[in-house]
Amino acid sequence: MYKSVETILVDIPTIRPHKLSVTTMQTQTLVLVKVTTENGVVGWGEATTIGGLNYGEESPESVKANIETYFAPLLLSIKQPLNFAQTFKLLRKSINGNRFAKCAIQTALLDIQAKLLNLPLSEVLGGRLRNRLPVLWTLASGDTDKDIAEAKKMIELKRHNIFKLKIGSNPLQHDVDHVIAIKKALGADISIRVDVNRAWSELECIRGIQQLQDGGIDLIEQPCAIEQTEILTRLTQRFDVAIMADEALTGPDSAYRLAHQHAADVFAVKVEQSGGLIEACEVAKIAKLAGIDLYGGTMLEGPIGTIASAHAFSTFESLAFGTELFGPLLLTEEILKTPLQYENFELAVPQAAGLGIEIDEDKIEQLRRKA
């Protein structure tokens, strides 16, 4: 039984502007959810988005309003004992859509369940297959020289040796030349990928991807609009470079449709876009059955959403293209008592019960949005 459900908005500046085709971020708003049981067990979840409504259908403000108006009253109204599966079935039946909000609530409830069982969250999701996850870094300043310097620094620090570039906001040839210049500067041993953030038409995709493939780029992420899955299919069949579906993936149903259409070589699995950790694991199962490779994506969550994702991704049988769980490193403030462990190009998945992290609630209180 649940005693309280609290939703907190926390605004944290980024270490530098983060430029995407849809927006340029200089502050990230974390949407944190704290669920407390009548026995005093606390679970945490996160429903962070990228750039508010610039990116998707949910914003920090809408997530907070909907959790407080619909999710919290429903959870607090439960009087008879329900297990996790029964509770979440009730939430799915009673509330449509709201994948990000559902993910936050589900994460908090799974955190509680794992703590009650005294197990890491990964074990509740089926059992981890790895204790560490490779993590790439996104170069998104938009300045070629700055991006090259930033990448070389990351390699020297042994923090990241795989890089993704956000493109699509500039003319196509400008972006392609920018990417290939960085690839040449970093050398053949460094993997470079691009995220077009659904900015190109089919003709632009053909022109751009051919040049990027010839330039040694390893992966092209969501080059066309979300609904243009037929174009994704044609691009996947046309090019040797891996084509990855990202925003087109909104959970198991869409994963099945994309797999059936052979519309991608790689799935970018994001727990929030999937609607929850369990749904993200279902997306991974569909990909495995269809022979599609996996990549652990991010919504640039803070440490709570990032480590929840890490627990889920640690259970995937294969992660051929690694993960993008660098969100906390983009933030100027820390909200954990002990920061997440990034070293030797990897992120460690905690061994303690639940999410395995300790929240600094005093710091959250300092940073929370007051109005």
GROMACS .gro file of C-alpha atoms in nm:
model
  371
    1MET     CA    1   0.000   0.000   0.000
    2TYR     CA    2   0.126   0.346  -0.087
    3LYS     CA    3   0.142   0.642   0.151
    4SER     CA    4   0.258   0.922  -0.079
    5VAL     CA    5   0.358   1.004  -0.438
    6GLU     CA    6   0.566   1.319  -0.493
    7THR     CA    7   0.675   1.468  -0.827
    8ILE     CA    8   0.966   1.712  -0.829
    9LEU     CA    9   1.101   1.929  -1.112
   10VAL     CA   10   1.475   1.999  -1.088
   11ASP     CA   11   1.639   2.245  -1.331
   12ILE     CA   12   2.012   2.189  -1.382
   13PRO     CA   13   2.235   2.378  -1.630
   14THR     CA   14   2.438   2.169  -1.876
   15ILE     CA   15   2.818   2.191  -1.898
   16ARG     CA   16   2.784   2.334  -2.251
   17PRO     CA   17   2.507   2.399  -2.505
   18HIS     CA   18   2.376   2.067  -2.641
   19LYS     CA   19   2.262   2.125  -2.999
   20LEU     CA   20   2.002   1.900  -3.165
   21SER     CA   21   1.807   1.947  -3.487
   22VAL     CA   22   1.494   2.028  -3.283
   23THR     CA   23   1.642   2.253  -3.012
   24THR     CA   24   1.956   2.365  -2.831
   25MET     CA   25   1.962   2.268  -2.463
   26GLN     CA   26   2.143   2.472  -2.200
   27THR     CA   27   1.943   2.344  -1.902
   28GLN     CA   28   1.796   2.001  -1.837
   29THR     CA   29   1.481   1.962  -1.630
   30LEU     CA   30   1.474   1.637  -1.435
   31VAL     CA   31   1.129   1.505  -1.346
   32LEU     CA   32   1.178   1.297  -1.031
   33VAL     CA   33   0.913   1.078  -0.871
   34LYS     CA   34   0.930   0.962  -0.509
   35VAL     CA   35   0.687   0.690  -0.398
   36THR     CA   36   0.668   0.596  -0.030
   37THR     CA   37   0.489   0.287   0.105
   38GLU     CA   38   0.298   0.277   0.432
   39ASN     CA   39   0.591   0.078   0.573
   40GLY     CA   40   0.832   0.358   0.486
   41VAL     CA   41   1.005   0.199   0.185
   42VAL     CA   42   1.093   0.463  -0.075
   43GLY     CA   43   1.121   0.413  -0.450
   44TRP     CA   44   1.253   0.666  -0.701
   45GLY     CA   45   1.180   0.710  -1.072
   46GLU     CA   46   1.250   0.966  -1.342
   47ALA     CA   47   1.054   1.099  -1.642
   48THR     CA   48   1.296   1.343  -1.799
   49THR     CA   49   1.241   1.463  -2.156
   50ILE     CA   50   1.463   1.641  -2.410
   51GLY     CA   51   1.377   2.005  -2.470
   52GLY     CA   52   1.018   1.987  -2.346
   53LEU     CA   53   0.766   1.970  -2.631
   54ASN     CA   54   1.036   2.039  -2.890
   55TYR     CA   55   1.112   1.667  -2.886
   56GLY     CA   56   0.800   1.471  -2.799
   57GLU     CA   57   0.445   1.468  -2.670
   58GLU     CA   58   0.525   1.498  -2.298
   59SER     CA   59   0.691   1.789  -2.121
   60PRO     CA   60   0.824   1.811  -1.764
   61GLU     CA   61   0.523   2.020  -1.670
   62SER     CA   62   0.268   1.784  -1.827
   63VAL     CA   63   0.431   1.480  -1.667
   64LYS     CA   64   0.416   1.644  -1.324
   65ALA     CA   65   0.053   1.754  -1.372
   66ASN     CA   66  -0.063   1.414  -1.494
   67ILE     CA   67   0.114   1.220  -1.219
   68GLU     CA   68  -0.035   1.447  -0.953
   69THR     CA   69  -0.383   1.451  -1.108
   70TYR     CA   70  -0.422   1.091  -1.226
   71PHE     CA   71  -0.141   0.853  -1.129
   72ALA     CA   72  -0.099   0.949  -0.762
   73PRO     CA   73  -0.470   0.939  -0.668
   74LEU     CA   74  -0.503   0.601  -0.837
   75LEU     CA   75  -0.205   0.452  -0.653
   76LEU     CA   76  -0.315   0.597  -0.320
   77SER     CA   77  -0.669   0.461  -0.368
   78ILE     CA   78  -0.547   0.100  -0.376
   79LYS     CA   79  -0.663  -0.061  -0.052
   80GLN     CA   80  -0.637  -0.432  -0.122
   81PRO     CA   81  -0.290  -0.595  -0.149
   82LEU     CA   82  -0.174  -0.602  -0.512
   83ASN     CA   83   0.158  -0.726  -0.643
   84PHE     CA   84   0.360  -0.518  -0.889
   85ALA     CA   85   0.212  -0.678  -1.202
   86GLN     CA   86  -0.143  -0.627  -1.079
   87THR     CA   87  -0.074  -0.266  -0.981
   88PHE     CA   88   0.075  -0.179  -1.316
   89LYS     CA   89  -0.201  -0.357  -1.504
   90LEU     CA   90  -0.444  -0.127  -1.322
   91LEU     CA   91  -0.239   0.180  -1.423
   92ARG     CA   92  -0.228   0.073  -1.788
   93LYS     CA   93  -0.601   0.005  -1.792
   94SER     CA   94  -0.689   0.335  -1.626
   95ILE     CA   95  -0.447   0.575  -1.799
   96ASN     CA   96  -0.378   0.595  -2.172
   97GLY     CA   97  -0.049   0.708  -2.324
   98ASN     CA   98   0.185   0.901  -2.094
   99ARG     CA   99   0.478   0.667  -2.159
  100PHE     CA  100   0.733   0.886  -1.979
  101ALA     CA  101   0.515   0.929  -1.672
  102LYS     CA  102   0.437   0.555  -1.668
  103CYS     CA  103   0.809   0.477  -1.687
  104ALA     CA  104   0.882   0.698  -1.385
  105ILE     CA  105   0.608   0.539  -1.177
  106GLN     CA  106   0.705   0.189  -1.288
  107THR     CA  107   1.071   0.253  -1.200
  108ALA     CA  108   0.978   0.374  -0.852
  109LEU     CA  109   0.756   0.070  -0.791
  110LEU     CA  110   1.026  -0.168  -0.918
  111ASP     CA  111   1.281   0.008  -0.695
  112ILE     CA  112   1.050  -0.061  -0.399
  113GLN     CA  113   0.996  -0.424  -0.499
  114ALA     CA  114   1.368  -0.488  -0.548
  115LYS     CA  115   1.444  -0.331  -0.208
  116LEU     CA  116   1.181  -0.551  -0.041
  117LEU     CA  117   1.345  -0.855  -0.202
  118ASN     CA  118   1.694  -0.720  -0.116
  119LEU     CA  119   1.800  -0.759  -0.480
  120PRO     CA  120   1.947  -0.523  -0.740
  121LEU     CA  121   1.677  -0.401  -0.979
  122SER     CA  122   1.839  -0.589  -1.267
  123GLU     CA  123   1.759  -0.920  -1.094
  124VAL     CA  124   1.388  -0.830  -1.079
  125LEU     CA  125   1.404  -0.771  -1.456
  126GLY     CA  126   1.538  -1.119  -1.523
  127GLY     CA  127   1.902  -1.104  -1.418
  128ARG     CA  128   2.202  -0.906  -1.536
  129LEU     CA  129   2.447  -1.051  -1.786
  130ARG     CA  130   2.710  -0.780  -1.735
  131ASN     CA  131   2.821  -0.551  -1.452
  132ARG     CA  132   2.955  -0.273  -1.673
  133LEU     CA  133   2.821  -0.103  -1.984
  134PRO     CA  134   3.018   0.075  -2.259
  135VAL     CA  135   2.912   0.440  -2.282
  136LEU     CA  136   2.961   0.672  -2.578
  137TRP     CA  137   2.967   1.053  -2.569
  138THR     CA  138   2.765   1.284  -2.788
  139LEU     CA  139   2.949   1.572  -2.951
  140ALA     CA  140   2.690   1.844  -2.993
  141SER     CA  141   2.856   2.186  -2.976
  142GLY     CA  142   2.812   2.229  -3.352
  143ASP     CA  143   3.174   2.354  -3.381
  144THR     CA  144   3.413   2.114  -3.557
  145ASP     CA  145   3.729   2.220  -3.374
  146LYS     CA  146   3.557   2.224  -3.034
  147ASP     CA  147   3.411   1.877  -3.097
  148ILE     CA  148   3.750   1.735  -3.197
  149ALA     CA  149   3.915   1.881  -2.886
  150GLU     CA  150   3.634   1.752  -2.665
  151ALA     CA  151   3.661   1.401  -2.812
  152LYS     CA  152   4.039   1.389  -2.771
  153LYS     CA  153   4.002   1.495  -2.407
  154MET     CA  154   3.746   1.218  -2.344
  155ILE     CA  155   3.979   0.958  -2.497
  156GLU     CA  156   4.271   1.083  -2.287
  157LEU     CA  157   4.062   1.062  -1.969
  158LYS     CA  158   3.950   0.708  -2.066
  159ARG     CA  159   3.590   0.817  -2.026
  160HIS     CA  160   3.465   0.766  -2.384
  161ASN     CA  161   3.614   0.627  -2.706
  162ILE     CA  162   3.294   0.609  -2.913
  163PHE     CA  163   3.125   0.929  -3.028
  164LYS     CA  164   2.793   1.034  -3.176
  165LEU     CA  165   2.729   1.362  -3.353
  166LYS     CA  166   2.398   1.546  -3.350
  167ILE     CA  167   2.329   1.680  -3.700
  168GLY     CA  168   2.031   1.793  -3.905
  169SER     CA  169   1.994   2.158  -3.798
  170ASN     CA  170   2.237   2.288  -4.064
  171PRO     CA  171   2.243   2.242  -4.444
  172LEU     CA  172   2.314   1.879  -4.529
  173GLN     CA  173   2.658   1.927  -4.685
  174HIS     CA  174   2.773   2.142  -4.393
  175ASP     CA  175   2.676   1.865  -4.150
  176VAL     CA  176   2.832   1.588  -4.359
  177ASP     CA  177   3.161   1.777  -4.394
  178HIS     CA  178   3.157   1.847  -4.018
  179VAL     CA  179   3.118   1.476  -3.936
  180ILE     CA  180   3.378   1.352  -4.181
  181ALA     CA  181   3.633   1.610  -4.062
  182ILE     CA  182   3.592   1.480  -3.706
  183LYS     CA  183   3.621   1.118  -3.821
  184LYS     CA  184   3.947   1.199  -4.005
  185ALA     CA  185   4.086   1.384  -3.704
  186LEU     CA  186   4.012   1.100  -3.460
  187GLY     CA  187   4.124   0.815  -3.687
  188ALA     CA  188   4.010   0.473  -3.803
  189ASP     CA  189   4.009   0.314  -3.455
  190ILE     CA  190   3.748   0.553  -3.313
  191SER     CA  191   3.383   0.475  -3.388
  192ILE     CA  192   3.178   0.772  -3.505
  193ARG     CA  193   2.797   0.764  -3.536
  194VAL     CA  194   2.545   1.035  -3.631
  195ASP     CA  195   2.195   1.121  -3.512
  196VAL     CA  196   1.999   1.316  -3.773
  197ASN     CA  197   1.703   1.354  -3.534
  198ARG     CA  198   1.453   1.287  -3.816
  199ALA     CA  199   1.556   1.601  -4.007
  200TRP     CA  200   1.616   1.472  -4.364
  201SER     CA  201   1.388   1.399  -4.658
  202GLU     CA  202   1.440   1.073  -4.845
  203LEU     CA  203   1.653   1.240  -5.114
  204GLU     CA  204   1.862   1.409  -4.847
  205CYS     CA  205   1.900   1.074  -4.670
  206ILE     CA  206   2.031   0.913  -4.989
  207ARG     CA  207   2.280   1.194  -5.052
  208GLY     CA  208   2.394   1.224  -4.692
  209ILE     CA  209   2.412   0.859  -4.594
  210GLN     CA  210   2.614   0.766  -4.903
  211GLN     CA  211   2.879   1.023  -4.813
  212LEU     CA  212   2.879   0.924  -4.447
  213GLN     CA  213   2.910   0.556  -4.536
  214ASP     CA  214   3.202   0.632  -4.770
  215GLY     CA  215   3.359   0.842  -4.491
  216GLY     CA  216   3.373   0.551  -4.247
  217ILE     CA  217   3.077   0.641  -4.023
  218ASP     CA  218   2.940   0.335  -3.840
  219LEU     CA  219   2.576   0.418  -3.765
  220ILE     CA  220   2.299   0.649  -3.889
  221GLU     CA  221   2.027   0.719  -3.631
  222GLN     CA  222   1.668   0.813  -3.724
  223PRO     CA  223   1.748   1.009  -4.042
  224CYS     CA  224   1.383   1.064  -4.144
  225ALA     CA  225   1.051   1.151  -3.981
  226ILE     CA  226   0.898   0.921  -3.718
  227GLU     CA  227   0.604   0.810  -3.932
  228GLN     CA  228   0.815   0.744  -4.245
  229THR     CA  229   0.892   0.382  -4.169
  230GLU     CA  230   0.875   0.293  -4.540
  231ILE     CA  231   1.169   0.527  -4.599
  232LEU     CA  232   1.358   0.366  -4.310
  233THR     CA  233   1.297   0.029  -4.474
  234ARG     CA  234   1.429   0.146  -4.810
  235LEU     CA  235   1.737   0.303  -4.650
  236THR     CA  236   1.808  -0.012  -4.448
  237GLN     CA  237   1.794  -0.221  -4.766
  238ARG     CA  238   1.998   0.027  -4.972
  239PHE     CA  239   2.301   0.095  -4.752
  240ASP     CA  240   2.566  -0.117  -4.582
  241VAL     CA  241   2.609   0.127  -4.292
  242ALA     CA  242   2.379   0.040  -4.000
  243ILE     CA  243   2.048   0.231  -3.990
  244MET     CA  244   1.900   0.275  -3.643
  245ALA     CA  245   1.539   0.343  -3.543
  246ASP     CA  246   1.500   0.575  -3.245
  247GLU     CA  247   1.195   0.803  -3.221
  248ALA     CA  248   1.001   0.557  -3.439
  249LEU     CA  249   1.027   0.313  -3.146
  250THR     CA  250   0.754   0.379  -2.890
  251GLY     CA  251   0.736   0.039  -2.722
  252PRO     CA  252   0.683  -0.328  -2.804
  253ASP     CA  253   0.403  -0.273  -3.057
  254SER     CA  254   0.612  -0.038  -3.271
  255ALA     CA  255   0.916  -0.265  -3.231
  256TYR     CA  256   0.715  -0.553  -3.373
  257ARG     CA  257   0.596  -0.343  -3.670
  258LEU     CA  258   0.947  -0.215  -3.747
  259ALA     CA  259   1.091  -0.565  -3.722
  260HIS     CA  260   0.817  -0.701  -3.950
  261GLN     CA  261   0.898  -0.432  -4.209
  262HIS     CA  262   1.276  -0.488  -4.178
  263ALA     CA  263   1.290  -0.112  -4.118
  264ALA     CA  264   1.615  -0.097  -3.918
  265ASP     CA  265   1.942  -0.278  -3.854
  266VAL     CA  266   1.956  -0.147  -3.496
  267PHE     CA  267   1.700  -0.050  -3.231
  268ALA     CA  268   1.776   0.239  -2.993
  269VAL     CA  269   1.605   0.114  -2.679
  270LYS     CA  270   1.496   0.394  -2.445
  271VAL     CA  271   1.313   0.301  -2.129
  272GLU     CA  272   1.098   0.615  -2.127
  273GLN     CA  273   1.003   0.599  -2.494
  274SER     CA  274   0.918   0.232  -2.442
  275GLY     CA  275   0.684   0.319  -2.154
  276GLY     CA  276   0.886   0.145  -1.882
  277LEU     CA  277   1.175  -0.085  -1.797
  278ILE     CA  278   0.970  -0.398  -1.855
  279GLU     CA  279   0.854  -0.272  -2.195
  280ALA     CA  280   1.213  -0.185  -2.289
  281CYS     CA  281   1.312  -0.543  -2.213
  282GLU     CA  282   1.025  -0.661  -2.435
  283VAL     CA  283   1.156  -0.440  -2.717
  284ALA     CA  284   1.496  -0.607  -2.673
  285LYS     CA  285   1.337  -0.953  -2.696
  286ILE     CA  286   1.160  -0.861  -3.020
  287ALA     CA  287   1.487  -0.731  -3.161
  288LYS     CA  288   1.668  -1.051  -3.067
  289LEU     CA  289   1.404  -1.267  -3.235
  290ALA     CA  290   1.419  -1.050  -3.548
  291GLY     CA  291   1.800  -1.045  -3.567
  292ILE     CA  292   1.817  -0.670  -3.499
  293ASP     CA  293   2.111  -0.528  -3.302
  294LEU     CA  294   2.064  -0.318  -2.989
  295TYR     CA  295   2.182   0.015  -2.860
  296GLY     CA  296   2.101   0.149  -2.514
  297GLY     CA  297   1.960   0.497  -2.566
  298THR     CA  298   1.896   0.794  -2.339
  299MET     CA  299   1.660   1.087  -2.297
  300LEU     CA  300   1.951   1.267  -2.127
  301GLU     CA  301   1.815   1.160  -1.791
  302GLY     CA  302   1.989   1.243  -1.469
  303PRO     CA  303   2.139   0.969  -1.250
  304ILE     CA  304   1.808   0.809  -1.147
  305GLY     CA  305   1.678   0.747  -1.497
  306THR     CA  306   2.027   0.664  -1.621
  307ILE     CA  307   2.091   0.393  -1.364
  308ALA     CA  308   1.740   0.253  -1.411
  309SER     CA  309   1.821   0.221  -1.781
  310ALA     CA  310   2.155   0.058  -1.695
  311HIS     CA  311   1.980  -0.209  -1.487
  312ALA     CA  312   1.753  -0.290  -1.782
  313PHE     CA  313   2.033  -0.284  -2.042
  314SER     CA  314   2.250  -0.509  -1.825
  315THR     CA  315   1.996  -0.788  -1.886
  316PHE     CA  316   2.014  -0.764  -2.267
  317GLU     CA  317   2.181  -1.064  -2.424
  318SER     CA  318   2.362  -0.844  -2.675
  319LEU     CA  319   2.443  -0.473  -2.688
  320ALA     CA  320   2.629  -0.461  -3.018
  321PHE     CA  321   2.637  -0.081  -3.036
  322GLY     CA  322   2.687  -0.007  -2.664
  323THR     CA  323   2.494   0.260  -2.474
  324GLU     CA  324   2.453   0.637  -2.453
  325LEU     CA  325   2.409   0.664  -2.077
  326PHE     CA  326   2.614   0.980  -2.033
  327GLY     CA  327   2.326   1.209  -1.922
  328PRO     CA  328   2.456   1.279  -1.567
  329LEU     CA  329   2.794   1.382  -1.709
  330LEU     CA  330   2.624   1.660  -1.905
  331LEU     CA  331   2.490   1.820  -1.584
  332THR     CA  332   2.666   2.076  -1.365
  333GLU     CA  333   2.510   1.954  -1.039
  334GLU     CA  334   2.513   1.617  -0.860
  335ILE     CA  335   2.200   1.483  -0.687
  336LEU     CA  336   2.347   1.156  -0.557
  337LYS     CA  337   2.549   1.122  -0.238
  338THR     CA  338   2.790   0.901  -0.433
  339PRO     CA  339   2.808   0.977  -0.807
  340LEU     CA  340   2.768   0.704  -1.066
  341GLN     CA  341   3.095   0.528  -1.150
  342TYR     CA  342   3.227   0.606  -1.500
  343GLU     CA  343   3.574   0.472  -1.579
  344ASN     CA  344   3.763   0.292  -1.856
  345PHE     CA  345   3.494   0.394  -2.106
  346GLU     CA  346   3.221   0.216  -1.906
  347LEU     CA  347   2.947   0.271  -1.647
  348ALA     CA  348   2.930   0.035  -1.348
  349VAL     CA  349   2.587  -0.110  -1.265
  350PRO     CA  350   2.537  -0.095  -0.884
  351GLN     CA  351   2.517  -0.417  -0.685
  352ALA     CA  352   2.307  -0.285  -0.393
  353ALA     CA  353   1.934  -0.345  -0.357
  354GLY     CA  354   1.689  -0.157  -0.578
  355LEU     CA  355   1.842   0.106  -0.803
  356GLY     CA  356   2.151   0.084  -0.582
  357ILE     CA  357   2.196   0.460  -0.543
  358GLU     CA  358   2.156   0.704  -0.253
  359ILE     CA  359   1.965   1.021  -0.330
  360ASP     CA  360   2.085   1.353  -0.184
  361GLU     CA  361   1.744   1.490  -0.092
  362ASP     CA  362   1.890   1.809   0.054
  363LYS     CA  363   2.051   1.886  -0.283
  364ILE     CA  364   1.727   1.810  -0.465
  365GLU     CA  365   1.546   2.048  -0.233
  366GLN     CA  366   1.798   2.322  -0.316
  367LEU     CA  367   1.757   2.268  -0.690
  368ARG     CA  368   1.383   2.200  -0.715
  369ARG     CA  369   1.164   2.439  -0.910
  370LYS     CA  370   0.968   2.638  -0.654
  371ALA     CA  371   0.684   2.772  -0.869
   0.00000   0.00000   0.00000
